[in-house]
CSV table of C-alpha atoms in Angstrom, one decimal:
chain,number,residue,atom,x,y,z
W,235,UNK,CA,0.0,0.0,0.0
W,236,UNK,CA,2.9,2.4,0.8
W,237,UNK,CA,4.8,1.1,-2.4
W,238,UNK,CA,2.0,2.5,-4.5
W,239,UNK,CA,1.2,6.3,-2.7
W,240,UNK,CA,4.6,6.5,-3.3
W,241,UNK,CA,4.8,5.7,-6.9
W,242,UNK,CA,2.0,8.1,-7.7
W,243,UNK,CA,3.3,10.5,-5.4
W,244,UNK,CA,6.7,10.4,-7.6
W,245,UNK,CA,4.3,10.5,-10.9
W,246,UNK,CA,2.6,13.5,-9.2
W,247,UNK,CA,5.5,15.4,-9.3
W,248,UNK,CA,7.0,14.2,-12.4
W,249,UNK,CA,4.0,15.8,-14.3
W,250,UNK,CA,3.9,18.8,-12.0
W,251,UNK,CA,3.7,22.3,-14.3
W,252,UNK,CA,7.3,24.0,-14.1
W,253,UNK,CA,6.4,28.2,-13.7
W,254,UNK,CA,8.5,29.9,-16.3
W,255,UNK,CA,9.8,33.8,-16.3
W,256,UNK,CA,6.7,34.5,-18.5
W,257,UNK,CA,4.1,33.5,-15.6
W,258,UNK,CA,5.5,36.2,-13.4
W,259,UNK,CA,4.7,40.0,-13.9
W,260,UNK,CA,5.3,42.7,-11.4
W,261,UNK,CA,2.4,44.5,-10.0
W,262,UNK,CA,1.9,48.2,-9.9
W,263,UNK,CA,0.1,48.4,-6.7
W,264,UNK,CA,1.5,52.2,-6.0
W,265,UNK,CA,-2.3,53.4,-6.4
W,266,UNK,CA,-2.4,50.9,-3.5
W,267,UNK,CA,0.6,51.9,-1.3
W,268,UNK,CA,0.1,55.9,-1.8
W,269,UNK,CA,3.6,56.8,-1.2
W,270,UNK,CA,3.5,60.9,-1.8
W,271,UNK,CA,7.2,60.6,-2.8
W,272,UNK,CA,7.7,64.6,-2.5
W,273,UNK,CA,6.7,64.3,1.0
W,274,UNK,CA,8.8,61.7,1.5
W,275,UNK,CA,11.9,63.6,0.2
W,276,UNK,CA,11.0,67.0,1.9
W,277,UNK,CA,13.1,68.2,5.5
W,278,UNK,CA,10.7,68.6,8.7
W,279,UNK,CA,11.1,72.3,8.1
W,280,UNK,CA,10.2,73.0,4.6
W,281,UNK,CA,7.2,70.8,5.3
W,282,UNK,CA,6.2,73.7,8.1
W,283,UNK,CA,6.9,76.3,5.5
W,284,UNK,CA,4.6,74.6,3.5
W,285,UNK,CA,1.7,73.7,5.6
W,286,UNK,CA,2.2,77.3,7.6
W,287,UNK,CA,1.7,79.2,4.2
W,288,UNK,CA,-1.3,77.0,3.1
W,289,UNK,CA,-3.0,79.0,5.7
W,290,UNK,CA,-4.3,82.0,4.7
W,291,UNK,CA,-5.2,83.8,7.7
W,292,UNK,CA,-1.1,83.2,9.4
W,293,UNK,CA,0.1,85.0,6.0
W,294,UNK,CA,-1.6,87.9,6.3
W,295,UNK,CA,-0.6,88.0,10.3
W,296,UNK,CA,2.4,87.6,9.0
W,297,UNK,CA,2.7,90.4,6.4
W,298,UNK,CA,1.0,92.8,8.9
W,299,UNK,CA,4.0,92.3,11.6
W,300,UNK,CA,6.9,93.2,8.8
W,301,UNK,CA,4.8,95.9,7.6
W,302,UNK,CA,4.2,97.6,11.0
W,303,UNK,CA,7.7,96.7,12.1
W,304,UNK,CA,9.3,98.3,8.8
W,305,UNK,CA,7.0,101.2,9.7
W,306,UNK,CA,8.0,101.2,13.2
W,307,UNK,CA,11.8,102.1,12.0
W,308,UNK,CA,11.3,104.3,9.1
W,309,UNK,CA,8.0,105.9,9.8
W,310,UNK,CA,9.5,108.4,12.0
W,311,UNK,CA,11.6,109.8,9.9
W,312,UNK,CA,9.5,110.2,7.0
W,313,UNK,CA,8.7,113.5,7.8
W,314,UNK,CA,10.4,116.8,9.7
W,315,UNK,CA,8.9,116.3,13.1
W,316,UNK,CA,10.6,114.4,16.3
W,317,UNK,CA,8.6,112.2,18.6
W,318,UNK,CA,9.5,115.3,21.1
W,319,UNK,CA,9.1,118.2,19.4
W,320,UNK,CA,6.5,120.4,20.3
W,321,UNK,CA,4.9,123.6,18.8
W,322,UNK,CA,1.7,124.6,20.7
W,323,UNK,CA,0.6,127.1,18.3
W,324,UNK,CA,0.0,124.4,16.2
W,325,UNK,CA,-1.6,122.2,18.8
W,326,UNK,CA,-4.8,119.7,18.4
W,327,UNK,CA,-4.8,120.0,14.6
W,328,UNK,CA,-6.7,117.4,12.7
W,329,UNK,CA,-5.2,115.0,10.2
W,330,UNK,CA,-4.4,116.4,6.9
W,331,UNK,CA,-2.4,114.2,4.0
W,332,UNK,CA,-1.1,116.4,1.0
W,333,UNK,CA,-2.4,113.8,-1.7
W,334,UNK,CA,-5.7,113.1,-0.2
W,335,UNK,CA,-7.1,116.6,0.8
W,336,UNK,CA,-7.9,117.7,-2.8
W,337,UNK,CA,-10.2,114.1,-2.5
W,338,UNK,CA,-12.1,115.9,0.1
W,339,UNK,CA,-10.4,113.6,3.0
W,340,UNK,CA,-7.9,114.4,5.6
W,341,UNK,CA,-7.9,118.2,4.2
W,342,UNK,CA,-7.6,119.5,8.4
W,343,UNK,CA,-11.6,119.7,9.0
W,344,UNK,CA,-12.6,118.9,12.1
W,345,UNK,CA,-16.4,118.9,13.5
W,346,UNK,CA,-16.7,120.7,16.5
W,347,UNK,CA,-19.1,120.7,19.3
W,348,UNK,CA,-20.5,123.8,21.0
W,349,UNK,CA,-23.7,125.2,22.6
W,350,UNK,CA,-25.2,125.5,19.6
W,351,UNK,CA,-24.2,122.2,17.7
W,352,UNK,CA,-21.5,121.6,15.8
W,353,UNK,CA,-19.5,123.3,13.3
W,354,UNK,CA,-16.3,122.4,11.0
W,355,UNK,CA,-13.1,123.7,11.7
W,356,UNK,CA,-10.1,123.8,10.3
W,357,UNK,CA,-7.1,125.1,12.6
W,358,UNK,CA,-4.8,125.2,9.1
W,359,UNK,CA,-6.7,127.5,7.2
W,360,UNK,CA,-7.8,129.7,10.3
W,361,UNK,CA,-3.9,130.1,10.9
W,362,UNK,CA,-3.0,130.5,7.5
W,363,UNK,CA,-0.9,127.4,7.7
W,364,UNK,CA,-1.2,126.5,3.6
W,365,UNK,CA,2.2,124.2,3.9
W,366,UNK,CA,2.1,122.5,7.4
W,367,UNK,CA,0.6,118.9,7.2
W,368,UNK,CA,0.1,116.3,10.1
W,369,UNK,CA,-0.6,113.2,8.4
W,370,UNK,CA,-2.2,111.8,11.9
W,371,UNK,CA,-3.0,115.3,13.7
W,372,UNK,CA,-1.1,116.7,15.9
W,373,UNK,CA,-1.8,116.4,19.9
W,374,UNK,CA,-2.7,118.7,22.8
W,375,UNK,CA,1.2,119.8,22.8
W,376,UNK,CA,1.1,120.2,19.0
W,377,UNK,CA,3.8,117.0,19.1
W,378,UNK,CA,3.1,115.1,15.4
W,379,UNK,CA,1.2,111.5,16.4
W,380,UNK,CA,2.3,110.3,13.3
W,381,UNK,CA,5.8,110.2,14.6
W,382,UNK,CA,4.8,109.2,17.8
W,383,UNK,CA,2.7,106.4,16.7
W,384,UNK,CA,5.5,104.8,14.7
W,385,UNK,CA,8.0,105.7,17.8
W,386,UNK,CA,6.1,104.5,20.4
W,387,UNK,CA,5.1,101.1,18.0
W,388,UNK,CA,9.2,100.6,18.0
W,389,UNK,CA,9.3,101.1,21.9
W,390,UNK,CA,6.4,98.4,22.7
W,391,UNK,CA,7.8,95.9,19.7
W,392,UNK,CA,11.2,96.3,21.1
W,393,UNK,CA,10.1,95.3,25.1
W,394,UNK,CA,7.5,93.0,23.9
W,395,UNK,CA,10.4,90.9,22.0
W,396,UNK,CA,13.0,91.4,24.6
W,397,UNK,CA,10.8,90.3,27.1
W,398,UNK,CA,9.5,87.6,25.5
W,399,UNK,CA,13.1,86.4,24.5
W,400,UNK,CA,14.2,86.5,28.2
W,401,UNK,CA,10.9,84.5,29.5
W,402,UNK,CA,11.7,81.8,27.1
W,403,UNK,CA,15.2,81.1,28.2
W,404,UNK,CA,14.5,81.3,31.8
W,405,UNK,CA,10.8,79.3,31.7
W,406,UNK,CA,12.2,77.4,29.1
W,407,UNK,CA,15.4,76.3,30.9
W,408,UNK,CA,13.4,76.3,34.4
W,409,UNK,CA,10.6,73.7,33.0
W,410,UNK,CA,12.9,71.3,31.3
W,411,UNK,CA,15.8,71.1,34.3
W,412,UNK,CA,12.6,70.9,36.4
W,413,UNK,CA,10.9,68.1,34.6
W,414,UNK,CA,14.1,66.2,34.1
W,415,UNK,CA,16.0,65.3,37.2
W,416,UNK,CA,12.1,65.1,38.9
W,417,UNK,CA,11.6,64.4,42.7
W,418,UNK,CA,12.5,65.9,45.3
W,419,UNK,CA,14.1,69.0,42.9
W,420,UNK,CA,11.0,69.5,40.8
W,421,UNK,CA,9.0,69.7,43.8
W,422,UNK,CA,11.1,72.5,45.4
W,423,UNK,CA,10.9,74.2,42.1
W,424,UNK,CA,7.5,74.1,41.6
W,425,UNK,CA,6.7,75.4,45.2
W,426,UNK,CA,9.0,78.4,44.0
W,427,UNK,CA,7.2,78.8,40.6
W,428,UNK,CA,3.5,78.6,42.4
W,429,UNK,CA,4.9,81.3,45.1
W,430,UNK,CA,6.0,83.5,42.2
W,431,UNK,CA,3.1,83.3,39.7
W,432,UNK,CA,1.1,84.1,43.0
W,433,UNK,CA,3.1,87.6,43.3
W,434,UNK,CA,0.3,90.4,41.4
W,435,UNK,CA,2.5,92.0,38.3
W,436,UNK,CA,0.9,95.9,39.0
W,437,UNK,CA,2.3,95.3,42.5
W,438,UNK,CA,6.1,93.8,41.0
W,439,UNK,CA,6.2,96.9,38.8
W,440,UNK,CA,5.1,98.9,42.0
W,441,UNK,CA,8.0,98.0,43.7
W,442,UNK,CA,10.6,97.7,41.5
W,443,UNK,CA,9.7,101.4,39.9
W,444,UNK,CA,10.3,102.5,44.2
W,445,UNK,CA,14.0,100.8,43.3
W,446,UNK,CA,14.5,101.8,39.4
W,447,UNK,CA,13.8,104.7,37.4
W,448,UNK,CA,10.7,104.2,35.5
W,449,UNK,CA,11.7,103.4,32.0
W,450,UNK,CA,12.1,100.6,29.0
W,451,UNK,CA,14.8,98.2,31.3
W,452,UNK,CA,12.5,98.8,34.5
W,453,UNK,CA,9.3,97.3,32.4
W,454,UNK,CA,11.4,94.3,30.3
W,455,UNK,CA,12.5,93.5,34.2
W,456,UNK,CA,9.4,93.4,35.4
W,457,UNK,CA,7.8,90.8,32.6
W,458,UNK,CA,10.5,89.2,32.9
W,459,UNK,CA,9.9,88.4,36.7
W,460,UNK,CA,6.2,87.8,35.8
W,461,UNK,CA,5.6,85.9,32.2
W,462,UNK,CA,8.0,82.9,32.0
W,463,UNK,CA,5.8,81.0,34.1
W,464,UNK,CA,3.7,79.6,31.4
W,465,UNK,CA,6.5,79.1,29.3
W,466,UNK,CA,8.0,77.1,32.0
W,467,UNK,CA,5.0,74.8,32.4
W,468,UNK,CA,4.8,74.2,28.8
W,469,UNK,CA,8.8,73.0,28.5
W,470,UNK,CA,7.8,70.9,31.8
W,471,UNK,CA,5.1,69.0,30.1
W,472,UNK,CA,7.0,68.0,27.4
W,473,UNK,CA,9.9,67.0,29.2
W,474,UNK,CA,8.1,64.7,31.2
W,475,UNK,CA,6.4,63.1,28.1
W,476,UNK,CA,10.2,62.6,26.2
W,477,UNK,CA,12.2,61.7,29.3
W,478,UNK,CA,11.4,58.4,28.9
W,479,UNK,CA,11.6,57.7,25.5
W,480,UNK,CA,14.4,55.8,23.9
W,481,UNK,CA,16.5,58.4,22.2
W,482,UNK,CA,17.2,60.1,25.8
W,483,UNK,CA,18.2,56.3,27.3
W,484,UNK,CA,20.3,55.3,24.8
W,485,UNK,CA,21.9,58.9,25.4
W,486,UNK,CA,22.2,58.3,28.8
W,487,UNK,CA,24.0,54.7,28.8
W,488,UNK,CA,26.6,55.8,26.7
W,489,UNK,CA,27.6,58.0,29.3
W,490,UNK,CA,26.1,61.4,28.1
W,491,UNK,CA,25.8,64.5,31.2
W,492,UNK,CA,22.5,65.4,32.2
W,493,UNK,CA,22.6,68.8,31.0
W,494,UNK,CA,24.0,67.4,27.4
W,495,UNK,CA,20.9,65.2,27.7
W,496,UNK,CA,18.5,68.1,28.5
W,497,UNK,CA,19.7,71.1,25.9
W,498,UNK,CA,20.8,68.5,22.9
W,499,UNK,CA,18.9,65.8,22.6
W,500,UNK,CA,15.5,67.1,24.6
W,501,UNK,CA,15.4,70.8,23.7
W,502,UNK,CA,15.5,69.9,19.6
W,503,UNK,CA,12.4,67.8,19.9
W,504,UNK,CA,9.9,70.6,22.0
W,505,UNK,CA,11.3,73.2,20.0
W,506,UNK,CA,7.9,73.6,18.1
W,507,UNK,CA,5.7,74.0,20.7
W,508,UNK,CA,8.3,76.7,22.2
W,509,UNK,CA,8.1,78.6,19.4
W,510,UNK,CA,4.4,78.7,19.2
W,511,UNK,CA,4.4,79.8,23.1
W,512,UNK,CA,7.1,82.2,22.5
W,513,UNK,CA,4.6,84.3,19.4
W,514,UNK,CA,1.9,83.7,21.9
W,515,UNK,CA,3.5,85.7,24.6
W,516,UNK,CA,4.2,88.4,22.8
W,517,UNK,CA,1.1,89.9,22.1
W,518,UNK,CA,0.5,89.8,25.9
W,519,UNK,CA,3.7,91.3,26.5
W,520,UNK,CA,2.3,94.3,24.5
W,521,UNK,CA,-1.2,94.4,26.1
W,522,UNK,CA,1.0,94.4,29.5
W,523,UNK,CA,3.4,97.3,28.7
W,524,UNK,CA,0.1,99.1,27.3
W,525,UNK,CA,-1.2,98.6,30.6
W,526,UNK,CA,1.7,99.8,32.4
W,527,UNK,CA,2.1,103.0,30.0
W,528,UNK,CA,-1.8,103.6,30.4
W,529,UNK,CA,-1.8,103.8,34.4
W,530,UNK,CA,1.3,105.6,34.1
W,531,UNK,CA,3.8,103.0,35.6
W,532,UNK,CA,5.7,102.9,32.2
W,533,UNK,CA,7.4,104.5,29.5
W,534,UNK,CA,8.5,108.1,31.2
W,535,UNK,CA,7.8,111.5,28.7
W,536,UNK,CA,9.0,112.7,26.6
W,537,UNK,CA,9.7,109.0,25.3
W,538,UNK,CA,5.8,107.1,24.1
W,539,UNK,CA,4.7,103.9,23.4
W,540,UNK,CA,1.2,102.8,22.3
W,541,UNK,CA,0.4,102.8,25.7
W,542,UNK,CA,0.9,106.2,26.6
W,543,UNK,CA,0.0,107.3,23.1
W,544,UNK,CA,-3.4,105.9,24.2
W,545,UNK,CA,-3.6,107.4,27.5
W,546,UNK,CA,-2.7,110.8,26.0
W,547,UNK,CA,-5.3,110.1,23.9
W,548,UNK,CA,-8.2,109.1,25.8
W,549,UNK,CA,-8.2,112.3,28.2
W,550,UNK,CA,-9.0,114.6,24.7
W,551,UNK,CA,-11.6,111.8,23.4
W,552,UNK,CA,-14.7,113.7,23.5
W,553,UNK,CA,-13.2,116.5,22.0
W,554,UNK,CA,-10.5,115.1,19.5
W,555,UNK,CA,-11.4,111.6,19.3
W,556,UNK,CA,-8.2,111.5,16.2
W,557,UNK,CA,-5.6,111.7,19.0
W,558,UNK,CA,-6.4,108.2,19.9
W,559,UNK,CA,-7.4,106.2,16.8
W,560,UNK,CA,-3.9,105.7,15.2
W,561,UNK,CA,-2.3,104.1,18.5
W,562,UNK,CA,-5.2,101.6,18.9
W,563,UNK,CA,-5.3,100.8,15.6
W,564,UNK,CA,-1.8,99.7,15.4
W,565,UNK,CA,-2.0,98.2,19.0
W,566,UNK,CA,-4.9,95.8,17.5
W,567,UNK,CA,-3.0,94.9,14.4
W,568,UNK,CA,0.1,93.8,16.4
W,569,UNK,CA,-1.9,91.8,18.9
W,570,UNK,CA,-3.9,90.1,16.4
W,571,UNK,CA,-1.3,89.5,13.6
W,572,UNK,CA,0.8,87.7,16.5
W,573,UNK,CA,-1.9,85.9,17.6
W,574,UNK,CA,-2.8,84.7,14.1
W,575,UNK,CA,1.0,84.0,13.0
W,576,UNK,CA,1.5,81.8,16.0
W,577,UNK,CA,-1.8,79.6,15.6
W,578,UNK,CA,-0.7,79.3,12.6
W,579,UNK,CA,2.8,77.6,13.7
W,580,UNK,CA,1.1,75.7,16.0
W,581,UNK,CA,-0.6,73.9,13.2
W,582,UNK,CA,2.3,73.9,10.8
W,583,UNK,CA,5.2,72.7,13.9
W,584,UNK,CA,2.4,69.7,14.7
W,585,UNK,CA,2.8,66.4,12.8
W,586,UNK,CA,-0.7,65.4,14.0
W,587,UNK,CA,-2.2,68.2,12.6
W,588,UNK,CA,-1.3,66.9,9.1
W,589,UNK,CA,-3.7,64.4,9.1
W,590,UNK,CA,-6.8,66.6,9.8
């Protein structure tokens, strides 16, 4: 019985079909597979350049901050007049642009309110003033608020990007050394952050103005005291998610320090969402020196930033309500253009945002 399965096992295979090269194609399954081959050769970075430009709303952020900063160093010396300069027989006169008068706007009128109702004044042609323009008015102390806006712009850009530089490296050093070595020493250092983020700003500034003169290095000292906290939690957070990970102990048994750990291998990989903090703070950076200047804790005269360029303004409102509508204006545009250019790195920096 086993003598005969075998001889028709050995027939079975005798007559077995032989595959030649002609039975075997490839197949082109890449409709399958859906390999986007230009994404797979592009660097991390140009994919955020990519992805951050798609959106529409984080370019034109984006073009508003260079155009207000460009403006911010040659706006005030488009004209004759100094941020300081004053001529009060020329004082509260409305705007008036050479090109755009003839058109019926910003020709110097200025509706006035009195007893009997209102009536349009123009301070140029009452004075005989045919050559003098202020493209923005001029202010109770006939100072030009065109230069001021644009000099006082370049004072709250400068301390809200100072400050917001400083706050990064300390919160961002603070969180990760924190959030690294754990225990005992992130406990300690989160009792100090708590006790500091506890500490009210107005009554930091408060202080510190009883100490230092009242100025640009008094307020970048005082945000600096007050606004790396959140930065701090933020590098925290992601240090205790990567600490773990591989990379960091493979790093570690070959011998590397803590700190080489923590600033070269760590630091690289958080980077994104530090950036996106950092554009985040600065708009509140300029809301806070606004604040400052507007309560009169800030820029001293005769130096301005928007925030005393808003103050100045606000007590002539009811009767020139032009003193104040140019440093608002370009306060709003800062805060929102920063606010859209870093949502719109948060969604470029984030890989999982790729797939919604």
């Amino acid at each position: 019985m086993k003598i005969g399965k075998s001889a028709a096992a050995a027939a079975a295979v005798q007559n077995a079909y032989v595959p030649v090269d002609a039975d075997f194609r490839l197949k082109d399954n890449a409709g399958e597979i859906a390999i986007d081959t230009n994404f797979s050769a592009q660097s991390f970075w140009k994919d955020v350049f990519i992805r951050y430009f798609r959106k529409i709303s984080a370019v034109i952020g984006l073009v508003l901050i260079i155009l207000i900063s460009a403006m911010a160093v040659v706006g005030p010396g488009m004209n004759t007049y100094t941020y300081s300069e004053q001529n009060l027989s020329q004082k509260n006169f409305a705007p008036r642009v050479k090109s755009l008068e003839k058109l019926g706007i910003f020709n110097g009128n200025e509706s006035m309110k009195t007893t009997t109702g209102s009536k349009i004044v123009n301070q140029y042609e009452a004075k005989g003033l045919d050559d003098v323009y202020y493209w923005f008015g001029s202010d109770n102390f006939g100072r030009d608020i065109w230069t001021r806006t644009w000099s006082g712009a370049r004072v709250s850009l400068i301390i809200a990007v100072a400050a917001a530089v400083i706050d990064m490296v300390i919160g961002m050093s603070y969180g990760l050394i924190s959030g690294y070595f754990g225990g005992k020493v992130d406990m300690i250092m989160q009792r100090i952050l708590e006790i500091a983020n506890g500490i009210p700003r107005l009554v930091i500034v408060t202080l510190l103005l009883l100490v230092l003169q009242p100025g640009m290095v008094t307020i970048i000292f005082a945000l600096m005291l007050t606004e790396w906290v959140g930065m701090s939690r933020i590098a925290r957070a992601e240090m205790l998610k990567l600490k773990e990970q591989e990379f960091v102990l493979a790093s570690r048994t070959l011998g590397a320090s803590s700190f080489f750990i923590i600033f070269r291998e760590i630091l690289p990989n958080i980077i994104g969402p530090i950036i996106t903090q950092v554009m985040f703070s600065i708009p509140t950076a300029i809301f806070t020196e606004a604040f400052l200047s507007f309560v009169g804790l800030g820029i001293p005269v005769p130096q301005c930033s928007l925030g005393s360029l808003i103050s100045e303004g606000f007590n002539s409102f009811t009767t020139h309500p032009y003193q104040i509508i140019p440093p608002i204006v370009v306060m709003a545009l800062l805060m929102l253009s920063f606010n859209l250019v870093a949502d719109g790195l948060r969604e470029a920096l984030d890989p999982k945002m790729k797939e919604m």
